[in-house]
mmCIF file of C-alpha atoms in Angstrom:
data_model
loop_
_atom_site.group_PDB
_atom_site.id
_atom_site.type_symbol
_atom_site.label_atom_id
_atom_site.label_comp_id
_atom_site.label_asym_id
_atom_site.label_seq_id
_atom_site.Cartn_x
_atom_site.Cartn_y
_atom_site.Cartn_z
ATOM 1 C CA UNK S 120 0.000 0.000 0.000
ATOM 2 C CA UNK S 121 1.241 3.459 -0.917
ATOM 3 C CA UNK S 122 0.521 6.869 0.554
ATOM 4 C CA UNK S 123 -2.272 8.755 -1.232
ATOM 5 C CA UNK S 124 -1.714 12.227 -2.583
ATOM 6 C CA UNK S 125 -4.814 13.948 -1.223
ATOM 7 C CA UNK S 126 -4.731 17.714 -1.554
ATOM 8 C CA UNK S 127 -8.222 18.662 -0.380
ATOM 9 C CA UNK S 128 -11.109 17.094 1.524
ATOM 10 C CA UNK S 129 -14.887 17.390 1.411
ATOM 11 C CA UNK S 130 -16.889 17.206 4.659
ATOM 12 C CA UNK S 131 -20.630 16.792 4.169
ATOM 13 C CA UNK S 132 -22.791 18.131 6.981
ATOM 14 C CA UNK S 133 -21.943 21.374 8.775
ATOM 15 C CA UNK S 134 -23.465 20.506 12.142
ATOM 16 C CA UNK S 135 -21.515 20.205 15.375
ATOM 17 C CA UNK S 136 -19.808 16.934 14.375
ATOM 18 C CA UNK S 137 -19.160 18.003 10.786
ATOM 19 C CA UNK S 138 -17.708 21.300 11.960
ATOM 20 C CA UNK S 139 -15.410 19.496 14.398
ATOM 21 C CA UNK S 140 -14.235 17.140 11.632
ATOM 22 C CA UNK S 141 -13.433 20.101 9.397
ATOM 23 C CA UNK S 142 -11.519 21.832 12.207
ATOM 24 C CA UNK S 143 -9.536 18.665 12.958
ATOM 25 C CA UNK S 144 -8.555 18.271 9.318
ATOM 26 C CA UNK S 145 -7.479 21.897 9.166
ATOM 27 C CA UNK S 146 -5.640 21.833 12.503
ATOM 28 C CA UNK S 147 -3.837 18.483 12.272
ATOM 29 C CA UNK S 148 -3.370 18.128 8.512
ATOM 30 C CA UNK S 149 -3.481 21.760 7.290
ATOM 31 C CA UNK S 150 -5.464 20.645 4.250
ATOM 32 C CA UNK S 151 -8.023 22.812 2.446
ATOM 33 C CA UNK S 152 -11.461 21.606 3.561
ATOM 34 C CA UNK S 153 -14.804 22.205 1.879
ATOM 35 C CA UNK S 154 -17.619 22.043 4.440
ATOM 36 C CA UNK S 155 -20.873 21.498 2.551
ATOM 37 C CA UNK S 156 -24.419 21.639 3.887
ATOM 38 C CA UNK S 157 -27.974 22.171 2.684
ATOM 39 C CA UNK S 158 -28.170 25.411 4.655
ATOM 40 C CA UNK S 159 -26.728 28.525 3.097
ATOM 41 C CA UNK S 160 -23.078 29.047 4.001
ATOM 42 C CA UNK S 161 -22.481 31.923 6.456
ATOM 43 C CA UNK S 162 -19.815 34.490 5.643
ATOM 44 C CA UNK S 163 -16.369 33.775 7.019
ATOM 45 C CA UNK S 164 -12.670 34.232 6.456
ATOM 46 C CA UNK S 165 -11.276 30.851 7.564
ATOM 47 C CA UNK S 166 -8.102 30.244 5.582
ATOM 48 C CA UNK S 167 -8.509 26.478 5.386
ATOM 49 C CA UNK S 168 -12.233 25.753 5.794
ATOM 50 C CA UNK S 169 -14.497 26.932 2.984
ATOM 51 C CA UNK S 170 -18.254 26.594 3.475
ATOM 52 C CA UNK S 171 -20.560 25.945 0.532
ATOM 53 C CA UNK S 172 -24.206 25.080 -0.005
ATOM 54 C CA UNK S 173 -25.081 21.686 -1.504
ATOM 55 C CA UNK S 174 -28.280 19.648 -1.765
ATOM 56 C CA UNK S 175 -27.185 16.000 -1.589
ATOM 57 C CA UNK S 176 -30.579 14.942 -2.948
ATOM 58 C CA UNK S 177 -29.539 16.550 -6.239
ATOM 59 C CA UNK S 178 -27.381 13.884 -7.893
ATOM 60 C CA UNK S 179 -25.738 16.338 -10.274
ATOM 61 C CA UNK S 180 -24.809 18.761 -7.496
ATOM 62 C CA UNK S 181 -23.597 15.946 -5.244
ATOM 63 C CA UNK S 182 -21.415 14.426 -7.961
ATOM 64 C CA UNK S 183 -19.962 17.826 -8.787
ATOM 65 C CA UNK S 184 -18.941 18.620 -5.221
ATOM 66 C CA UNK S 185 -17.539 15.120 -4.534
ATOM 67 C CA UNK S 186 -15.650 14.958 -7.809
ATOM 68 C CA UNK S 187 -13.600 18.012 -7.019
ATOM 69 C CA UNK S 188 -12.039 16.513 -3.870
ATOM 70 C CA UNK S 189 -9.517 13.870 -2.871
ATOM 71 C CA UNK S 190 -11.745 12.318 -0.176
ATOM 72 C CA UNK S 191 -15.219 12.727 1.279
ATOM 73 C CA UNK S 192 -16.001 12.486 4.996
ATOM 74 C CA UNK S 193 -19.756 12.169 5.476
ATOM 75 C CA UNK S 194 -21.272 13.623 8.663
ATOM 76 C CA UNK S 195 -24.840 13.690 7.351
ATOM 77 C CA UNK S 196 -27.725 11.702 8.927
ATOM 78 C CA UNK S 197 -27.506 7.916 8.527
ATOM 79 C CA UNK S 198 -30.298 7.726 5.950
ATOM 80 C CA UNK S 199 -28.158 9.650 3.430
ATOM 81 C CA UNK S 200 -25.105 7.389 3.707
ATOM 82 C CA UNK S 201 -25.969 5.026 0.857
ATOM 83 C CA UNK S 202 -26.677 7.914 -1.525
ATOM 84 C CA UNK S 203 -23.344 9.629 -0.855
ATOM 85 C CA UNK S 204 -21.341 6.378 -0.873
ATOM 86 C CA UNK S 205 -22.844 5.449 -4.245
ATOM 87 C CA UNK S 206 -21.603 8.664 -5.832
ATOM 88 C CA UNK S 207 -18.195 8.446 -4.165
ATOM 89 C CA UNK S 208 -17.729 4.851 -5.306
ATOM 90 C CA UNK S 209 -18.779 5.697 -8.851
ATOM 91 C CA UNK S 210 -16.334 8.616 -8.986
ATOM 92 C CA UNK S 211 -13.474 6.714 -7.352
ATOM 93 C CA UNK S 212 -13.244 9.105 -4.368
ATOM 94 C CA UNK S 213 -12.358 7.581 -0.956
ATOM 95 C CA UNK S 214 -15.371 7.666 1.353
ATOM 96 C CA UNK S 215 -15.720 7.661 5.164
ATOM 97 C CA UNK S 216 -18.810 8.057 7.334
ATOM 98 C CA UNK S 217 -20.144 7.769 10.903
ATOM 99 C CA UNK S 218 -23.277 5.705 10.355
ATOM 100 C CA UNK S 219 -24.512 3.265 12.966
ATOM 101 C CA UNK S 220 -27.245 2.053 10.633
ATOM 102 C CA UNK S 221 -26.898 -1.636 9.775
ATOM 103 C CA UNK S 222 -28.852 -1.417 6.510
ATOM 104 C CA UNK S 223 -26.727 1.485 5.268
ATOM 105 C CA UNK S 224 -23.518 -0.386 6.034
ATOM 106 C CA UNK S 225 -24.768 -3.493 4.223
ATOM 107 C CA UNK S 226 -25.550 -1.348 1.190
ATOM 108 C CA UNK S 227 -22.087 0.244 1.289
ATOM 109 C CA UNK S 228 -20.469 -3.192 1.410
ATOM 110 C CA UNK S 229 -22.317 -4.005 -1.803
ATOM 111 C CA UNK S 230 -21.299 -0.719 -3.439
ATOM 112 C CA UNK S 231 -17.667 -1.243 -2.418
ATOM 113 C CA UNK S 232 -17.442 -4.494 -4.385
ATOM 114 C CA UNK S 233 -17.198 -2.515 -7.632
ATOM 115 C CA UNK S 234 -16.005 0.863 -6.346
ATOM 116 C CA UNK S 235 -12.777 2.380 -7.560
ATOM 117 C CA UNK S 236 -11.819 3.657 -4.121
ATOM 118 C CA UNK S 237 -11.833 2.817 -0.408
ATOM 119 C CA UNK S 238 -15.274 2.897 1.218
ATOM 120 C CA UNK S 239 -15.049 2.885 5.013
ATOM 121 C CA UNK S 240 -18.277 3.512 6.938
ATOM 122 C CA UNK S 241 -18.796 3.468 10.712
ATOM 123 C CA UNK S 242 -15.688 5.534 11.523
ATOM 124 C CA UNK S 243 -16.834 7.295 14.667
ATOM 125 C CA UNK S 244 -16.743 6.137 18.284
ATOM 126 C CA UNK S 245 -19.324 3.315 18.311
ATOM 127 C CA UNK S 246 -19.281 1.941 15.735
ATOM 128 C CA UNK S 247 -15.706 2.861 15.044
ATOM 129 C CA UNK S 248 -12.923 2.979 17.573
ATOM 130 C CA UNK S 249 -14.795 0.573 19.869
ATOM 131 C CA UNK S 250 -14.459 -2.056 17.119
ATOM 132 C CA UNK S 251 -10.691 -1.507 16.951
ATOM 133 C CA UNK S 252 -10.515 -1.830 20.738
ATOM 134 C CA UNK S 253 -12.638 -4.980 20.783
ATOM 135 C CA UNK S 254 -10.562 -6.650 18.102
ATOM 136 C CA UNK S 255 -7.357 -5.654 19.889
ATOM 137 C CA UNK S 256 -8.561 -7.272 23.119
ATOM 138 C CA UNK S 257 -9.675 -10.388 21.238
ATOM 139 C CA UNK S 258 -6.226 -10.899 19.710
ATOM 140 C CA UNK S 259 -4.714 -11.238 23.185
ATOM 141 C CA UNK S 260 -6.374 -14.592 23.988
ATOM 142 C CA UNK S 261 -5.657 -18.131 22.907
ATOM 143 C CA UNK S 262 -9.349 -18.955 23.382
ATOM 144 C CA UNK S 263 -11.802 -16.071 23.629
ATOM 145 C CA UNK S 264 -14.888 -16.654 25.770
ATOM 146 C CA UNK S 265 -16.551 -13.264 26.315
ATOM 147 C CA UNK S 266 -16.092 -9.819 24.756
ATOM 148 C CA UNK S 267 -18.217 -7.046 26.248
ATOM 149 C CA UNK S 268 -18.156 -3.527 24.771
ATOM 150 C CA UNK S 269 -19.836 -0.589 26.539
ATOM 151 C CA UNK S 270 -19.969 3.094 25.521
ATOM 152 C CA UNK S 271 -21.902 6.024 26.933
ATOM 153 C CA UNK S 272 -22.243 9.636 25.807
ATOM 154 C CA UNK S 273 -23.506 11.259 29.001
ATOM 155 C CA UNK S 274 -24.029 14.662 30.540
ATOM 156 C CA UNK S 275 -22.495 15.489 33.897
ATOM 157 C CA UNK S 276 -25.765 16.496 35.557
ATOM 158 C CA UNK S 277 -28.808 14.879 33.937
ATOM 159 C CA UNK S 278 -31.382 15.796 36.589
ATOM 160 C CA UNK S 279 -34.598 15.250 34.614
ATOM 161 C CA UNK S 280 -36.849 12.190 34.717
ATOM 162 C CA UNK S 281 -35.022 10.569 31.796
ATOM 163 C CA UNK S 282 -31.662 11.007 33.553
ATOM 164 C CA UNK S 283 -30.451 12.114 30.141
ATOM 165 C CA UNK S 284 -29.743 15.183 28.033
ATOM 166 C CA UNK S 285 -28.975 15.018 24.340
ATOM 167 C CA UNK S 286 -25.318 15.369 23.457
ATOM 168 C CA UNK S 287 -25.653 14.291 19.820
ATOM 169 C CA UNK S 288 -28.238 13.495 17.117
ATOM 170 C CA UNK S 289 -31.818 12.810 18.230
ATOM 171 C CA UNK S 290 -32.324 10.764 15.053
ATOM 172 C CA UNK S 291 -29.262 8.681 15.891
ATOM 173 C CA UNK S 292 -30.511 7.957 19.412
ATOM 174 C CA UNK S 293 -33.951 6.930 18.161
ATOM 175 C CA UNK S 294 -32.378 4.706 15.518
ATOM 176 C CA UNK S 295 -30.199 2.825 17.989
ATOM 177 C CA UNK S 296 -33.017 2.484 20.561
ATOM 178 C CA UNK S 297 -35.571 1.113 18.078
ATOM 179 C CA UNK S 298 -33.693 -1.094 15.598
ATOM 180 C CA UNK S 299 -32.675 -4.742 16.116
ATOM 181 C CA UNK S 300 -29.176 -5.421 17.448
ATOM 182 C CA UNK S 301 -26.668 -8.136 16.616
ATOM 183 C CA UNK S 302 -24.734 -10.212 19.128
ATOM 184 C CA UNK S 303 -22.989 -13.557 19.412
ATOM 185 C CA UNK S 304 -24.581 -15.782 22.068
ATOM 186 C CA UNK S 305 -23.117 -19.203 22.836
ATOM 187 C CA UNK S 306 -21.182 -19.034 19.587
ATOM 188 C CA UNK S 307 -24.196 -18.208 17.403
ATOM 189 C CA UNK S 308 -24.813 -14.934 15.556
ATOM 190 C CA UNK S 309 -28.185 -13.649 16.742
ATOM 191 C CA UNK S 310 -30.533 -10.707 16.473
ATOM 192 C CA UNK S 311 -31.412 -9.311 19.905
ATOM 193 C CA UNK S 312 -33.893 -6.639 20.879
ATOM 194 C CA UNK S 313 -32.877 -3.062 21.651
ATOM 195 C CA UNK S 314 -33.377 -1.916 25.269
ATOM 196 C CA UNK S 315 -33.075 -5.535 26.453
ATOM 197 C CA UNK S 316 -30.069 -7.235 28.070
ATOM 198 C CA UNK S 317 -30.314 -4.850 31.015
ATOM 199 C CA UNK S 318 -27.421 -4.825 33.479
ATOM 200 C CA UNK S 319 -25.971 -2.598 36.177
ATOM 201 C CA UNK S 320 -22.297 -1.897 36.741
ATOM 202 C CA UNK S 321 -20.007 0.420 38.654
ATOM 203 C CA UNK S 322 -17.110 2.196 36.951
ATOM 204 C CA UNK S 323 -14.690 4.261 39.035
ATOM 205 C CA UNK S 324 -17.216 4.215 41.872
ATOM 206 C CA UNK S 325 -20.099 5.518 39.745
ATOM 207 C CA UNK S 326 -23.261 3.399 39.291
ATOM 208 C CA UNK S 327 -24.381 3.003 35.683
ATOM 209 C CA UNK S 328 -26.770 0.856 33.681
ATOM 210 C CA UNK S 329 -26.343 -0.697 30.248
ATOM 211 C CA UNK S 330 -28.664 -2.224 27.647
ATOM 212 C CA UNK S 331 -28.647 -3.350 24.022
ATOM 213 C CA UNK S 332 -28.640 -0.687 21.309
ATOM 214 C CA UNK S 333 -28.310 -1.081 17.573
ATOM 215 C CA UNK S 334 -25.261 -0.581 15.387
ATOM 216 C CA UNK S 335 -22.454 -0.175 17.921
ATOM 217 C CA UNK S 336 -20.619 -3.344 16.909
ATOM 218 C CA UNK S 337 -20.428 -2.492 13.231
ATOM 219 C CA UNK S 338 -19.132 -5.589 11.411
ATOM 220 C CA UNK S 339 -17.277 -7.025 14.414
ATOM 221 C CA UNK S 340 -19.733 -9.917 14.867
ATOM 222 C CA UNK S 341 -19.085 -11.074 11.310
ATOM 223 C CA UNK S 342 -15.336 -10.838 11.851
ATOM 224 C CA UNK S 343 -15.291 -12.733 15.157
ATOM 225 C CA UNK S 344 -17.992 -15.316 14.440
ATOM 226 C CA UNK S 345 -16.546 -18.725 15.256
ATOM 227 C CA UNK S 346 -13.797 -17.123 17.361
ATOM 228 C CA UNK S 347 -15.724 -15.965 20.445
ATOM 229 C CA UNK S 348 -18.362 -17.540 22.651
ATOM 230 C CA UNK S 349 -20.231 -14.330 23.589
ATOM 231 C CA UNK S 350 -19.959 -10.830 22.111
ATOM 232 C CA UNK S 351 -22.267 -7.882 22.712
ATOM 233 C CA UNK S 352 -22.440 -4.093 22.696
ATOM 234 C CA UNK S 353 -24.478 -2.022 25.134
ATOM 235 C CA UNK S 354 -25.000 1.682 25.740
ATOM 236 C CA UNK S 355 -24.146 3.134 29.150
ATOM 237 C CA UNK S 356 -26.641 5.436 30.871
ATOM 238 C CA UNK S 357 -27.393 6.694 34.365
ATOM 239 C CA UNK S 358 -29.719 4.399 36.386
ATOM 240 C CA UNK S 359 -33.390 4.950 35.606
ATOM 241 C CA UNK S 360 -32.999 6.063 31.997
ATOM 242 C CA UNK S 361 -33.819 2.710 30.429
ATOM 243 C CA UNK S 362 -37.104 2.328 32.331
ATOM 244 C CA UNK S 363 -38.216 5.857 31.373
ATOM 245 C CA UNK S 364 -37.405 5.297 27.690
ATOM 246 C CA UNK S 365 -39.067 1.887 27.780
ATOM 247 C CA UNK S 366 -42.260 3.584 28.960
ATOM 248 C CA UNK S 367 -42.189 5.956 25.990
ATOM 249 C CA UNK S 368 -41.240 3.338 23.423
ATOM 250 C CA UNK S 369 -43.377 0.405 24.502
ATOM 251 C CA UNK S 370 -46.010 1.413 27.040
ATOM 252 C CA UNK S 371 -46.988 4.469 24.970
ATOM 253 C CA UNK S 372 -46.108 2.591 21.729
ATOM 254 C CA UNK S 373 -44.117 5.484 20.330
ATOM 255 C CA UNK S 374 -41.730 2.962 18.788
ATOM 256 C CA UNK S 375 -44.485 2.693 16.155
ATOM 257 C CA UNK S 376 -44.676 6.496 15.751
ATOM 258 C CA UNK S 377 -41.095 7.655 15.534
ATOM 259 C CA UNK S 378 -42.138 11.030 14.154
ATOM 260 C CA UNK S 379 -44.129 11.744 17.311
ATOM 261 C CA UNK S 380 -41.331 10.331 19.491
ATOM 262 C CA UNK S 381 -38.874 12.704 17.853
ATOM 263 C CA UNK S 382 -41.155 15.701 18.422
ATOM 264 C CA UNK S 383 -41.614 14.777 22.084
ATOM 265 C CA UNK S 384 -37.879 14.366 22.687
ATOM 266 C CA UNK S 385 -36.996 17.524 20.754
ATOM 267 C CA UNK S 386 -39.507 19.554 22.764
ATOM 268 C CA UNK S 387 -38.971 18.080 26.236
ATOM 269 C CA UNK S 388 -35.350 16.904 26.537
ATOM 270 C CA UNK S 389 -32.654 19.589 26.570
ATOM 271 C CA UNK S 390 -29.401 19.457 24.683
ATOM 272 C CA UNK S 391 -26.266 19.884 26.764
ATOM 273 C CA UNK S 392 -22.621 20.594 25.974
ATOM 274 C CA UNK S 393 -21.445 19.684 29.484
ATOM 275 C CA UNK S 394 -20.739 16.090 28.579
ATOM 276 C CA UNK S 395 -18.360 13.177 28.977
ATOM 277 C CA UNK S 396 -17.833 9.940 27.069
ATOM 278 C CA UNK S 397 -17.219 6.683 28.938
ATOM 279 C CA UNK S 398 -15.675 3.681 27.173
ATOM 280 C CA UNK S 399 -15.457 0.301 28.871
ATOM 281 C CA UNK S 400 -14.422 -2.979 27.259
ATOM 282 C CA UNK S 401 -13.633 -6.334 28.803
ATOM 283 C CA UNK S 402 -12.528 -9.679 27.391
ATOM 284 C CA UNK S 403 -12.083 -13.006 29.132
ATOM 285 C CA UNK S 404 -10.807 -16.385 28.055
ATOM 286 C CA UNK S 405 -7.834 -18.705 28.120
ATOM 287 C CA UNK S 406 -4.312 -17.316 27.849
ATOM 288 C CA UNK S 407 -1.224 -19.371 28.497
ATOM 289 C CA UNK S 408 -3.291 -22.167 29.983
ATOM 290 C CA UNK S 409 -5.009 -19.880 32.516
ATOM 291 C CA UNK S 410 -8.448 -18.233 32.571
ATOM 292 C CA UNK S 411 -7.869 -14.447 32.517
ATOM 293 C CA UNK S 412 -9.686 -11.174 31.947
ATOM 294 C CA UNK S 413 -8.435 -7.978 30.325
ATOM 295 C CA UNK S 414 -10.354 -4.707 30.564
ATOM 296 C CA UNK S 415 -9.923 -1.083 29.513
ATOM 297 C CA UNK S 416 -11.854 1.948 30.758
ATOM 298 C CA UNK S 417 -11.533 5.522 29.543
ATOM 299 C CA UNK S 418 -13.304 8.790 30.284
ATOM 300 C CA UNK S 419 -13.089 11.488 27.608
ATOM 301 C CA UNK S 420 -13.853 15.174 28.147
ATOM 302 C CA UNK S 421 -14.378 18.247 26.010
ATOM 303 C CA UNK S 422 -11.564 20.590 24.972
ATOM 304 C CA UNK S 423 -10.782 23.558 22.758
ATOM 305 C CA UNK S 424 -10.029 23.087 19.056
ATOM 306 C CA UNK S 425 -9.091 25.973 16.781
ATOM 307 C CA UNK S 426 -10.396 28.452 19.326
ATOM 308 C CA UNK S 427 -13.767 26.731 19.817
ATOM 309 C CA UNK S 428 -14.975 24.644 22.732
ATOM 310 C CA UNK S 429 -15.836 21.140 21.548
ATOM 311 C CA UNK S 430 -17.704 18.511 23.528
ATOM 312 C CA UNK S 431 -16.394 15.047 24.350
ATOM 313 C CA UNK S 432 -18.721 13.345 21.858
ATOM 314 C CA UNK S 433 -17.745 15.799 19.115
ATOM 315 C CA UNK S 434 -14.030 15.218 19.691
ATOM 316 C CA UNK S 435 -14.145 11.433 20.034
ATOM 317 C CA UNK S 436 -16.423 11.011 17.016
ATOM 318 C CA UNK S 437 -14.410 13.360 14.803
ATOM 319 C CA UNK S 438 -11.105 11.849 15.952
ATOM 320 C CA UNK S 439 -12.258 8.423 14.759
ATOM 321 C CA UNK S 440 -13.057 9.482 11.205
ATOM 322 C CA UNK S 441 -10.104 11.849 10.832
ATOM 323 C CA UNK S 442 -7.768 9.146 12.136
ATOM 324 C CA UNK S 443 -9.146 6.682 9.562
ATOM 325 C CA UNK S 444 -8.640 9.271 6.828
ATOM 326 C CA UNK S 445 -5.023 9.767 7.943
ATOM 327 C CA UNK S 446 -4.334 6.045 7.781
ATOM 328 C CA UNK S 447 -5.548 5.983 4.175
ATOM 329 C CA UNK S 448 -3.549 9.099 3.334
ATOM 330 C CA UNK S 449 -0.399 7.479 4.754
ATOM 331 C CA UNK S 450 -0.931 4.258 2.792
ATOM 332 C CA UNK S 451 -1.910 2.150 5.808
ATOM 333 C CA UNK S 452 -5.333 1.115 4.459
ATOM 334 C CA UNK S 453 -6.327 -0.764 1.298
ATOM 335 C CA UNK S 454 -6.625 1.565 -1.692
ATOM 336 C CA UNK S 455 -10.055 0.313 -2.732
ATOM 337 C CA UNK S 456 -13.028 -1.736 -1.574
ATOM 338 C CA UNK S 457 -14.794 -2.055 1.776
ATOM 339 C CA UNK S 458 -12.721 -1.518 4.933
ATOM 340 C CA UNK S 459 -14.066 -2.366 8.396
ATOM 341 C CA UNK S 460 -12.937 -0.778 11.657
ATOM 342 C CA UNK S 461 -11.484 -3.999 13.028
ATOM 343 C CA UNK S 462 -9.104 -4.164 10.053
ATOM 344 C CA UNK S 463 -7.270 -1.242 11.663
ATOM 345 C CA UNK S 464 -4.800 -2.222 14.409
ATOM 346 C CA UNK S 465 -5.581 -0.158 17.500
ATOM 347 C CA UNK S 466 -1.948 0.869 17.853
ATOM 348 C CA UNK S 467 -1.969 2.281 14.304
ATOM 349 C CA UNK S 468 -5.016 4.410 15.066
ATOM 350 C CA UNK S 469 -3.615 5.609 18.390
ATOM 351 C CA UNK S 470 -0.493 6.668 16.504
ATOM 352 C CA UNK S 471 -2.410 9.073 14.253
ATOM 353 C CA UNK S 472 -2.498 12.802 14.916
ATOM 354 C CA UNK S 473 -5.970 12.504 16.453
ATOM 355 C CA UNK S 474 -5.308 9.248 18.306
ATOM 356 C CA UNK S 475 -4.373 11.158 21.462
ATOM 357 C CA UNK S 476 -8.066 11.804 22.099
ATOM 358 C CA UNK S 477 -8.189 8.112 23.044
ATOM 359 C CA UNK S 478 -4.920 8.044 24.993
ATOM 360 C CA UNK S 479 -5.254 5.404 27.682
ATOM 361 C CA UNK S 480 -6.799 2.652 25.593
ATOM 362 C CA UNK S 481 -3.478 1.126 24.527
ATOM 363 C CA UNK S 482 -1.596 -1.710 26.180
ATOM 364 C CA UNK S 483 1.283 0.610 27.042
ATOM 365 C CA UNK S 484 -1.055 2.724 29.197
ATOM 366 C CA UNK S 485 -1.982 -0.349 31.266
ATOM 367 C CA UNK S 486 1.641 -1.404 31.626
ATOM 368 C CA UNK S 487 2.591 2.053 32.841
#
């Protein structure tokens, strides 16, 4: 694999995550970035980030804006992923996205079979870096019994009845709470229900709960099928959140009326930028003839980037996709076809310019 000569980058979606991705590319790679969105571009004088207006539902406009760039990083809602990936694959432009949607990823795998470039979806936190971490833990065992992956995007003081404030996309939360999940149970690949698999745990003295949500594992179940006895992904929340959401989804049957559910959540649940991200992964099995467990836990916080305060979820999500882009740019990823997160060695990702946002997940941090 050879390094790619990429001289400019397109970021689709100028929301909080898209803006953070653009700032990371400008700050760490000093590349010209085009930040495109349906909304009209505001005036500005940023030397590296140029904002333009683009309707991705217009195939001609979408092809024109993609074709003028060396790579496209898609931060649009999950339901637009297949459309953008199709155009990128047709034009031979490397493509990255953040989708947690299983159907979109399956479609992109199909598109990648004939694409003239790398197509790498699910490049955020979960799915994304959590898949790299899970695969890294799995490689450390002679016989892998259980692999448990847990991630939570939380606010510091969620004092409402839901014990939750929004820190990212409402559509993304609804999607992961309502769609079927995949897991490996007793060696068999299975579909499990969202909001089920309830458990409680304590991390660094703090009580939390966890339950199944859709999409967090990406393609890891396919990769590890036949190599692990049990594998699952669950979302971390403060105690009480799952019961409150279960009331809305099932007792009030809003799982059947997602439009109404979205309106209720948008109206009643505040957004907050005072957040933190918690990552917890554990693996157990046989190693050197002895039954052992290995676990990693990390708390991520917000920080400034290019003079702007960015939240923990913005930084960790953007760091995942920008790190994947860097690995392609440096010739460390295949030059075409579908690439999954677990194909990336964790140490390679942590060595990228944005890998420091996940400092503490590597083996060297545990040894120290």
